[in-house]
CSV table of C-alpha atoms and ligand atoms in Angstrom, one decimal:
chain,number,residue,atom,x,y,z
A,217,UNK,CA,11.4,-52.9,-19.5
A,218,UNK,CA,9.2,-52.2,-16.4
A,219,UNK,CA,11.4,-50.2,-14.4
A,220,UNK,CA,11.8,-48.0,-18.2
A,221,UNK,CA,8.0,-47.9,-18.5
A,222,UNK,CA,7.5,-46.6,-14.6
A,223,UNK,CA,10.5,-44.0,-15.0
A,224,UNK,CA,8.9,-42.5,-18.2
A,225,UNK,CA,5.6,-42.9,-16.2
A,226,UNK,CA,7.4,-40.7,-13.2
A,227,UNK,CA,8.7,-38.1,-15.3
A,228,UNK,CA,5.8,-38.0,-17.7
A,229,UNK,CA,3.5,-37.1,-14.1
A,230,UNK,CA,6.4,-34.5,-12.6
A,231,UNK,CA,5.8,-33.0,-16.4
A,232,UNK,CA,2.6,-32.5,-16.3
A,233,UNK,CA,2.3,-31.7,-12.7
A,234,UNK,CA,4.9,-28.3,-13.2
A,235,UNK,CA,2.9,-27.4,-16.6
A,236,UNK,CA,-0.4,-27.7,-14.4
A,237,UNK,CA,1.2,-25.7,-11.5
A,238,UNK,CA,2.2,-23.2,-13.8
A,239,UNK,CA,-0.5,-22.9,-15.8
A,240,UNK,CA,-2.7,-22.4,-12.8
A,241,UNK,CA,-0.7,-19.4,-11.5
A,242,UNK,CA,-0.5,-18.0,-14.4
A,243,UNK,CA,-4.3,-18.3,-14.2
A,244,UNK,CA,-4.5,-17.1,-11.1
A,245,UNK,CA,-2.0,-14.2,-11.4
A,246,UNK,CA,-4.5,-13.0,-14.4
A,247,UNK,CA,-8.2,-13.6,-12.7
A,248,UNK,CA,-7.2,-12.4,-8.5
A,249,UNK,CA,-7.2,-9.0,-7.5
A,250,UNK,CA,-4.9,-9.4,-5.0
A,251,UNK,CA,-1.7,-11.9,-4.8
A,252,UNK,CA,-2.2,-15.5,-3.9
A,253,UNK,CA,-1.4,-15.7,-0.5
A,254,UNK,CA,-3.8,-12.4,0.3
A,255,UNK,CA,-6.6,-14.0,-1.8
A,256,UNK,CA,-5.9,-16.9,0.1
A,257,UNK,CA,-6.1,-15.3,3.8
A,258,UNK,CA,-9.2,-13.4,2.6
A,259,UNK,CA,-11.0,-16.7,2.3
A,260,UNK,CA,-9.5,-19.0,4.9
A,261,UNK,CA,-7.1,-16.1,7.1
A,262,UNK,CA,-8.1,-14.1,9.9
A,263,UNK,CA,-10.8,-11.7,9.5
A,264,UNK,CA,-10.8,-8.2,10.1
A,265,UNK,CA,-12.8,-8.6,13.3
A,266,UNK,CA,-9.8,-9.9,15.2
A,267,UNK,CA,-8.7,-6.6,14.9
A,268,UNK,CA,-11.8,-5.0,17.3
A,269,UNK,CA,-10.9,-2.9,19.7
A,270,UNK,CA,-7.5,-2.1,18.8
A,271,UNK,CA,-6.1,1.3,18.4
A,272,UNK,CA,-4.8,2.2,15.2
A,273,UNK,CA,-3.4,5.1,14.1
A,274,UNK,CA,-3.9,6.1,10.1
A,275,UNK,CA,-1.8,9.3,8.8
A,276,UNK,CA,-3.3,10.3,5.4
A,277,UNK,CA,-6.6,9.5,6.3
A,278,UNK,CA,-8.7,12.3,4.8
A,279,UNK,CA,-8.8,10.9,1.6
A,280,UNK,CA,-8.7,8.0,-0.3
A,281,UNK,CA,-7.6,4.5,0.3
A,282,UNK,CA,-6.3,5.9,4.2
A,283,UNK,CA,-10.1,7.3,4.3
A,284,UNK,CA,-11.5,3.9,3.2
A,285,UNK,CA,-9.5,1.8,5.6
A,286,UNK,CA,-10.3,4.0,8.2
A,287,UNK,CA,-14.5,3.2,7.5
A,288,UNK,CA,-13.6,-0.8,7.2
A,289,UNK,CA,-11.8,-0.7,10.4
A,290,UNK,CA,-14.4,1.3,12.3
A,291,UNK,CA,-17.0,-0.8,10.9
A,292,UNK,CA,-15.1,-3.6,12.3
A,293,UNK,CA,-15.0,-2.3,15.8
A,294,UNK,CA,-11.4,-0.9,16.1
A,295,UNK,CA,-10.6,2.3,17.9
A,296,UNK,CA,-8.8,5.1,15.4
A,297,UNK,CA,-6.7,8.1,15.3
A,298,UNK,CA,-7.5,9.8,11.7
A,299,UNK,CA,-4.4,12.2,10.4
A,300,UNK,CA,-3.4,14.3,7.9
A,301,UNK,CA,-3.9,18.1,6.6
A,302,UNK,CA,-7.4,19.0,6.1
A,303,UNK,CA,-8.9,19.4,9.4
A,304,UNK,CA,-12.9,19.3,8.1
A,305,UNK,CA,-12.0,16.5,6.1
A,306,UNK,CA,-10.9,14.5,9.0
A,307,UNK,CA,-13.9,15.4,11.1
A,308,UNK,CA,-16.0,14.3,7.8
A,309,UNK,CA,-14.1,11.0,7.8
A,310,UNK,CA,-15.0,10.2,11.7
A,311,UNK,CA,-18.6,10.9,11.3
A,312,UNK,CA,-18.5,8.7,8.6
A,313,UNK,CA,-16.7,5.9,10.7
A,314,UNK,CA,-19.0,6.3,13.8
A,315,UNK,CA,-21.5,5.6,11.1
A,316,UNK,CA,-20.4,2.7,9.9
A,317,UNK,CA,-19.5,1.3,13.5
A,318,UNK,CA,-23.4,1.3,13.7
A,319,UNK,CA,-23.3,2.3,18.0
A,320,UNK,CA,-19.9,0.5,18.6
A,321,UNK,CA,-17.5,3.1,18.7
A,322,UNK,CA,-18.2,6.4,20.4
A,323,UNK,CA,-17.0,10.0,19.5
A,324,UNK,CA,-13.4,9.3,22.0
A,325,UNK,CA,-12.8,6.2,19.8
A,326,UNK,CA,-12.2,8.4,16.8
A,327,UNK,CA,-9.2,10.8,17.4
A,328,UNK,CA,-8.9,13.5,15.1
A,329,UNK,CA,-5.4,14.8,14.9
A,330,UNK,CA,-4.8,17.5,12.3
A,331,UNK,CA,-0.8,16.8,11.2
A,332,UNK,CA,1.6,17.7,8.2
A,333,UNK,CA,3.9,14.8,8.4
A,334,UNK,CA,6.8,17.1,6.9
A,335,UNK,CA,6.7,18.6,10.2
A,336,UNK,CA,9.5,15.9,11.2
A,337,UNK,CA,10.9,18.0,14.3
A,338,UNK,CA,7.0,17.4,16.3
A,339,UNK,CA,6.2,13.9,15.1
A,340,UNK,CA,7.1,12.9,19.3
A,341,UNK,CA,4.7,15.7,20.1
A,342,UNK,CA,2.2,14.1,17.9
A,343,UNK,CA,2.7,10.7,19.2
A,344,UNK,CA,2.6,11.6,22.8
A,345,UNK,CA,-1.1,13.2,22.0
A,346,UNK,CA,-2.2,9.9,20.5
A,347,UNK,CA,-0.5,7.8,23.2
A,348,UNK,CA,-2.2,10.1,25.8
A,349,UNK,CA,-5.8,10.1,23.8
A,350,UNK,CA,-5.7,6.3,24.0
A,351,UNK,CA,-3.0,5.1,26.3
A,352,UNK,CA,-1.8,2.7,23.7
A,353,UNK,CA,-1.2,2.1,20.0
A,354,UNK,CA,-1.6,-1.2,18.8
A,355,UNK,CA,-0.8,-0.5,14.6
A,356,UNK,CA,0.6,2.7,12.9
A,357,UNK,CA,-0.5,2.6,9.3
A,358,UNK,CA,2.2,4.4,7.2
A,359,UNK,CA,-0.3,5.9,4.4
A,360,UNK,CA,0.3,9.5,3.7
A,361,UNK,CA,1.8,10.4,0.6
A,362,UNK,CA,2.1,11.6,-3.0
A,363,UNK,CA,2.8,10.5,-6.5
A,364,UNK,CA,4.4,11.7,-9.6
A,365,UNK,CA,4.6,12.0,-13.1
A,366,UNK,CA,7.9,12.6,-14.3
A,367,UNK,CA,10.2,11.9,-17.5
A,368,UNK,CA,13.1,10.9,-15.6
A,369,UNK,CA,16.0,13.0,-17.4
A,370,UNK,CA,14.0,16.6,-17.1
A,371,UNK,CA,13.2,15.7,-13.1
A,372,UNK,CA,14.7,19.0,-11.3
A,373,UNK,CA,17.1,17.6,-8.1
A,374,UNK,CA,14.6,19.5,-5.7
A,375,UNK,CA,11.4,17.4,-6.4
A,376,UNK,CA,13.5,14.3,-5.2
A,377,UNK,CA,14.3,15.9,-2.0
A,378,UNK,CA,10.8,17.0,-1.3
A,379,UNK,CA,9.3,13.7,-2.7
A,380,UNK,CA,11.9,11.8,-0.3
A,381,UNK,CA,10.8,14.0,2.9
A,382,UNK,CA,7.1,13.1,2.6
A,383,UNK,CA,7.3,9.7,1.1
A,384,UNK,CA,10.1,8.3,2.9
A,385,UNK,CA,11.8,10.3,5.7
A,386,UNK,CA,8.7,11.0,7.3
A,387,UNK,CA,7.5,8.0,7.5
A,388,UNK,CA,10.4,6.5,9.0
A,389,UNK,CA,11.0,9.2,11.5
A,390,UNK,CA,7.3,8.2,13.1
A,391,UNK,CA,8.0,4.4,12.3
A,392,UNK,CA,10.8,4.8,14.6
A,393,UNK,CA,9.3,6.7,17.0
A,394,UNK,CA,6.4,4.3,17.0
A,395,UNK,CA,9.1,1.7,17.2
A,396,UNK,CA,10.6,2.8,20.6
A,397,UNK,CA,7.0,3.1,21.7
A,398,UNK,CA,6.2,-0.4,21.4
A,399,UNK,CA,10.2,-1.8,22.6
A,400,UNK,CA,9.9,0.3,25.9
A,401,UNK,CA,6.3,-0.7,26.7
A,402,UNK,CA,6.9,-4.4,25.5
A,403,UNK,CA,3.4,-3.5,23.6
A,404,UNK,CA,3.9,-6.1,20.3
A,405,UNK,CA,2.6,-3.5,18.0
A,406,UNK,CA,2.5,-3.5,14.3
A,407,UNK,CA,3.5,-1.1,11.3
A,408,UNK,CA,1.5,-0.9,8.2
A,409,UNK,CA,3.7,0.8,5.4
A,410,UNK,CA,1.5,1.9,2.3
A,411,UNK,CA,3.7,1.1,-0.8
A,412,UNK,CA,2.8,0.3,-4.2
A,413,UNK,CA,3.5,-1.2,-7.8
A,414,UNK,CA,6.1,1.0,-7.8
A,415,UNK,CA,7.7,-0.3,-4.5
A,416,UNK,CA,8.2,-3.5,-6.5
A,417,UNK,CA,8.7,-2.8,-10.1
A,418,UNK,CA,10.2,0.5,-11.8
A,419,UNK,CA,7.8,1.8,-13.2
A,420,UNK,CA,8.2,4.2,-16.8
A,421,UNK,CA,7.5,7.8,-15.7
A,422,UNK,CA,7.6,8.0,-12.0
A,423,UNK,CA,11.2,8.0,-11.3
A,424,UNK,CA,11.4,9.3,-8.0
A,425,UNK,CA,8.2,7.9,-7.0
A,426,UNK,CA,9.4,4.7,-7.6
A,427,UNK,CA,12.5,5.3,-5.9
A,428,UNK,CA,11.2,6.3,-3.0
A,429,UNK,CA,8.9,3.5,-2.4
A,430,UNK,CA,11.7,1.2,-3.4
A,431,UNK,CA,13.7,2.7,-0.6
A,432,UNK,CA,10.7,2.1,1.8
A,433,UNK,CA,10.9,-1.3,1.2
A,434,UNK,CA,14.8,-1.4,1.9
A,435,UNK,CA,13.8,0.1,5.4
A,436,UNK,CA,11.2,-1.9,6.4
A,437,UNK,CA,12.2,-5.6,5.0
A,438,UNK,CA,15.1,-5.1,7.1
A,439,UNK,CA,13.2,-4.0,10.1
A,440,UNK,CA,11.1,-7.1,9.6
A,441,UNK,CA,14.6,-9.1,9.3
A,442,UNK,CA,16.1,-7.0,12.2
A,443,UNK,CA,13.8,-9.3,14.4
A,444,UNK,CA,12.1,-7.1,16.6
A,445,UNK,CA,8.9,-7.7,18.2
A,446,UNK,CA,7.1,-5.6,15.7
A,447,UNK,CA,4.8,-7.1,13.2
A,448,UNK,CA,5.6,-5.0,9.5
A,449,UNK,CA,3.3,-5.2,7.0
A,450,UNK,CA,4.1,-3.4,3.4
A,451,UNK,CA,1.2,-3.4,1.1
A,452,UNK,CA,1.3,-2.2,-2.5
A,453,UNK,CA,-1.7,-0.9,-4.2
A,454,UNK,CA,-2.1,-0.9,-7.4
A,455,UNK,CA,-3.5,2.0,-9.7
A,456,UNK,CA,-6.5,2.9,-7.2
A,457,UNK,CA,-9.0,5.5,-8.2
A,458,UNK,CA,-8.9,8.2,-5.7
A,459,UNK,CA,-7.8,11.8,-5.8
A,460,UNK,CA,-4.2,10.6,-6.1
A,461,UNK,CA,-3.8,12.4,-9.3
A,462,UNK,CA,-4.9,15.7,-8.2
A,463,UNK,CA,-1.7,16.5,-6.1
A,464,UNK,CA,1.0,14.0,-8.1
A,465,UNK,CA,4.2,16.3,-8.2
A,466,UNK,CA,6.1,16.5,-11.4
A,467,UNK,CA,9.4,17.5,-12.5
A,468,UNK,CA,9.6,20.9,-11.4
A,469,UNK,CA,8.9,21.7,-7.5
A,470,UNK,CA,5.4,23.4,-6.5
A,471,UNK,CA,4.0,21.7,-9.1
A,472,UNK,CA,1.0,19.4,-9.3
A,473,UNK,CA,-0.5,17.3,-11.8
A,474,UNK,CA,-3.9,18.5,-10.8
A,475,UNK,CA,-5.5,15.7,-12.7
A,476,UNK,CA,-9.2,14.7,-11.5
A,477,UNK,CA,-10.5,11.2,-11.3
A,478,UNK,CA,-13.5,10.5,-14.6
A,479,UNK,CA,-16.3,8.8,-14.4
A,480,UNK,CA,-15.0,5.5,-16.9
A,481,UNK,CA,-11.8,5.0,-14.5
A,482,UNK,CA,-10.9,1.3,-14.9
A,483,UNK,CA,-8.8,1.0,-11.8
A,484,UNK,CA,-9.7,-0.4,-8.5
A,485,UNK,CA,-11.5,1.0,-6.1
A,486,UNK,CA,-10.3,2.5,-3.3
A,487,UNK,CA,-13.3,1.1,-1.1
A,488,UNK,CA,-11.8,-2.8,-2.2
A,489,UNK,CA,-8.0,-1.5,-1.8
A,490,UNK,CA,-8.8,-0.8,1.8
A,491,UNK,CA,-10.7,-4.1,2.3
A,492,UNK,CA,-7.6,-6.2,0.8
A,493,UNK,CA,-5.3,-3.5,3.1
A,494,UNK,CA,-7.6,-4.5,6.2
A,495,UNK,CA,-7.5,-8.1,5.5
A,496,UNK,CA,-3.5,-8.0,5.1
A,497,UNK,CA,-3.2,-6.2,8.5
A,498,UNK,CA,-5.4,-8.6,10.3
A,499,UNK,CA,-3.2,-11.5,8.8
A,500,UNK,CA,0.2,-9.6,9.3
A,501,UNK,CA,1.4,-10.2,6.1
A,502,UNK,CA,5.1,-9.2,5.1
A,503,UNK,CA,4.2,-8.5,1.7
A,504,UNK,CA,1.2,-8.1,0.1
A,505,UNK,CA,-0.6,-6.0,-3.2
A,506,UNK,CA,-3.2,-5.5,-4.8
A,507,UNK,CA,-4.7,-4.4,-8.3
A,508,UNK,CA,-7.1,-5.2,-11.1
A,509,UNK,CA,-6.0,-7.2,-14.1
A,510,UNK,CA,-4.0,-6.9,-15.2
A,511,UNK,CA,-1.7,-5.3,-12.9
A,512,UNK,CA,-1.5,-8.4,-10.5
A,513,UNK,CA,-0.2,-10.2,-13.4
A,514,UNK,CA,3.0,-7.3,-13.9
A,515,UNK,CA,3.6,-7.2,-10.5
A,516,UNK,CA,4.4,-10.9,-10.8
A,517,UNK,CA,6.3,-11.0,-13.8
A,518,UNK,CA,8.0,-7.8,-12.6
A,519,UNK,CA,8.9,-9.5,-9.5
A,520,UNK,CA,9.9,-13.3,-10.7
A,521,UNK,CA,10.8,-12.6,-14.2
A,522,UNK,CA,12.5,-10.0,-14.7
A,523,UNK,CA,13.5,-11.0,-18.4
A,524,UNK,CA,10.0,-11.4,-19.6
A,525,UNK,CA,9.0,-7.6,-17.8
A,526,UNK,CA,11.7,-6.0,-20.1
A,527,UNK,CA,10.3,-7.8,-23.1
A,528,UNK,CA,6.7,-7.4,-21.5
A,529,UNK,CA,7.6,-3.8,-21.6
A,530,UNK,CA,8.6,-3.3,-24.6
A,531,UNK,CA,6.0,-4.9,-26.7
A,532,UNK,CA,3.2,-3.3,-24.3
A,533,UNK,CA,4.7,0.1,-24.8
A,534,UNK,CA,5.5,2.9,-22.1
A,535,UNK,CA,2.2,5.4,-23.5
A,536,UNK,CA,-0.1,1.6,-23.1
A,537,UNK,CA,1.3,1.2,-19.0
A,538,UNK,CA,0.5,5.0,-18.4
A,539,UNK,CA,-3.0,4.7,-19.6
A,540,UNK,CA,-3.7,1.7,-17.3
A,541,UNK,CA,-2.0,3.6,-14.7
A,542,UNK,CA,-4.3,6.3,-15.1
A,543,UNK,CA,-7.4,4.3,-15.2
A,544,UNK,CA,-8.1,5.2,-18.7
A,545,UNK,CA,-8.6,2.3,-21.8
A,546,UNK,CA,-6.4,1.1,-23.8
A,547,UNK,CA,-7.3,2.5,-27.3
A,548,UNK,CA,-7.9,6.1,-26.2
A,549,UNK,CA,-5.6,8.9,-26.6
B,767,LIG,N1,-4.1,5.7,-5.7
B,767,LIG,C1,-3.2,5.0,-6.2
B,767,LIG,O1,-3.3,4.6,-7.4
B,767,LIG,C2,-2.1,4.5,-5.3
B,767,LIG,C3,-1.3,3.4,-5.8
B,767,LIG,C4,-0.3,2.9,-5.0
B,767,LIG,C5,0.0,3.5,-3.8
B,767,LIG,N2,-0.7,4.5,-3.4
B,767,LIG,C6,-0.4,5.0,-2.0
B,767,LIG,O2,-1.5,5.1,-1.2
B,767,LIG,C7,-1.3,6.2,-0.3
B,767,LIG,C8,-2.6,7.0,-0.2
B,767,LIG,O3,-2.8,7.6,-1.5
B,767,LIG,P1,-4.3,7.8,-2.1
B,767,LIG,O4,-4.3,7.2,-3.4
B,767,LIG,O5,-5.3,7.4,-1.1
B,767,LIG,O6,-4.3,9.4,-2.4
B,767,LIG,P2,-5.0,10.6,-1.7
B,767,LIG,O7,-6.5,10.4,-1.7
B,767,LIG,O8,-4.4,11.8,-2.3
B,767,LIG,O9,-4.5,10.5,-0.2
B,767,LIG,C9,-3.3,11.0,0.3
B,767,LIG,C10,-3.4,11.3,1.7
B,767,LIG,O10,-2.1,11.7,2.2
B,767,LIG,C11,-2.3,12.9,3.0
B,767,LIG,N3,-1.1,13.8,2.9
B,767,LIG,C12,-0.5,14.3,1.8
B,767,LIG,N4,0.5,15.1,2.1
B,767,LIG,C13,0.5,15.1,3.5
B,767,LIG,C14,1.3,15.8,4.4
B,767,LIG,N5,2.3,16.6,4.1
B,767,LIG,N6,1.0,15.6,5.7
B,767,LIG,C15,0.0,14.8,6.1
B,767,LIG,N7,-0.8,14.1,5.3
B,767,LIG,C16,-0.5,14.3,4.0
B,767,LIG,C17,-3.5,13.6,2.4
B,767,LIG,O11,-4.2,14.4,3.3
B,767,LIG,P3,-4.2,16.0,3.5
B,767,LIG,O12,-4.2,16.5,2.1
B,767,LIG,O13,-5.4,16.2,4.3
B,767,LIG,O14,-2.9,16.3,4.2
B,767,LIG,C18,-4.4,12.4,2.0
B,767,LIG,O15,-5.2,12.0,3.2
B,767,LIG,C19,-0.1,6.9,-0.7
B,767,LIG,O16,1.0,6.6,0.1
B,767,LIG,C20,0.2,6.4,-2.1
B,767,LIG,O17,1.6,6.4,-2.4
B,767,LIG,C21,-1.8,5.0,-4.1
């Protein structure tokens, strides 16, 4: 009779030990911005400071979340190359991270290198003017790119190919290139890949979008499994208010979305995605997103059960996901 009553006491406490556990994820996939592990780091990890004087090099930095992380990382002491396009945006963007190192980084701390990364053939010429700016390069932060909107069967052939050269190809031609860098100098560098929700769950309406930062993460998790000395970080933003609409391709090529951020726009800001992004390099993560609620709660359905995301899907509706996408409430048209 004993040995009965403490078995049914056992089971009764591994019962309500897996309801708790569960319901406290589930809690906690609802409330956090971020996953668990980064919400955990940001509280008890390393902070950004550990990453003072460091050099890290940001491509897509004139806007934006690459803009943002740029400012935290200044402010934080650590040494920068800004890249992208827009020249006088990028000069905008150091002045605005010498401000915000408040006398600790000087004007040579703060590279400016105007760069299209389609221009595949000079990324080494690129590379070489960074490496001989600073002498080193501790982190490359893969952030540059675009976004689409997209029904997937009207999607012209073209768009995928020109989506796939800036989204993916470049960025693993300079990930490579970076990667060579750091094996022949034995420098134990890092790679931060900017991915997103779409990296880790198909998202309705996106298709080659979501393809192409699905194939980013086929490149780098093997890299990280590869087991070289290079620390790979892939972090997926959420819906993030920043100009990101504005040049989204579509289905047909030359064309942009040209969609502007309003003033009600629910999403995160890109100001707390770079924060999160910051915290996840300092910590080198493998995998790590962010996004409000309740976004963190699809990613983790999308990612651990993938039975309740069709149904999930389904009930929410496809026109419901592209208004939280878009930053815009739930009743609106
Ligand atoms: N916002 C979101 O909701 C969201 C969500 C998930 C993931 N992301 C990812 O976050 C990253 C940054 O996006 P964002 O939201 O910050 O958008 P953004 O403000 O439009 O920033 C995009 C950046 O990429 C640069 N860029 C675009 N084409 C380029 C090219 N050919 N060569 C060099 N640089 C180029 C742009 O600079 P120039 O125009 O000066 O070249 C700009 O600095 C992207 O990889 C995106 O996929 C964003």
């Amino acid at each position: 009779m004993n040995v009965l009553f403490s078995n049914m006491f056992l089971f009764s406490l591994i019962g309500i030990c897996v309801a708790l556990y569960y319901t406290i994820q589930f809690i906690a996939f609802y409330l956090l911005d971020s996953d668990i592990e980064l919400f955990i780091l940001s509280k008890l990890g390393k902070p950004i400071d550990t990453l003072r004087g460091k050099v890290v090099w940001i491509t897509g930095a004139s806007s934006g979340i690459g803009r943002d992380l740029a400012i935290i990382l200044a402010k934080h002491g650590v040494r920068l190359c800004v890249s992208s396009r827009k020249l006088s945006e990028l000069m905008k963007v150091k002045q605005e991270c010498l401000d915000a190192s408040r006398g600790y980084l000087h004007a040579n701390d703060v590279f400016v290198l105007q760069m299209d990364m389609l221009d595949i053939e000079h990324h080494g010429k690129y590379f070489k003017q960074v490496i001989d700016h600073f002498k080193t390069l501790d982190i490359l932060v893969n952030n540059a790119g675009r976004s689409q909107r997209a029904e997937w069967h009207t999607i012209q052939l073209k768009v995928d190919r020109e989506l796939f050269e800036l989204d993916v190809f470049a960025v693993v031609n300079l990930s490579r290139i970076a990667l060579n860098y750091f094996l022949k100098n034995s420098v134990q560098g890092q790679i931060g890949v900017t991915s997103s929700i779409t990296g880790l769950v198909g998202f309705p309406n996106s298709a080659t979008y979501t393809a192409a930062k699905h194939a980013l993460h086929g490149y780098f998790e093997t890299l990280q499994n590869e087991g070289f000395c290079v620390d790979v970080t892939i972090f997926c933003p959420g819906p993030t208010a920043t100009n990101f609409l504005q040049e989204c391709f579509t289905n047909k090529p030359g064309e942009k979305i040209n969609q502007r951020t309003n003033p009600g726009d629910r999403r995160m800001t890109s100001e707390r995605c770079a924060h999160l992004y910051a915290i996840a390099l300092a910590n080198k993560t493998y995998l790590s997103w962010a996004g409000r609620c309740p976004m963190n709660f699809i990613y983790y359905i999308g990612c651990y059960y993938p039975n309740v995301k069709r149904l999930l899907i389904k009930t929410f509706g496809i026109a419901n996901l592209d208004k939280l996408r878009n930053g815009q409430p739930l009743g609106s048209n």
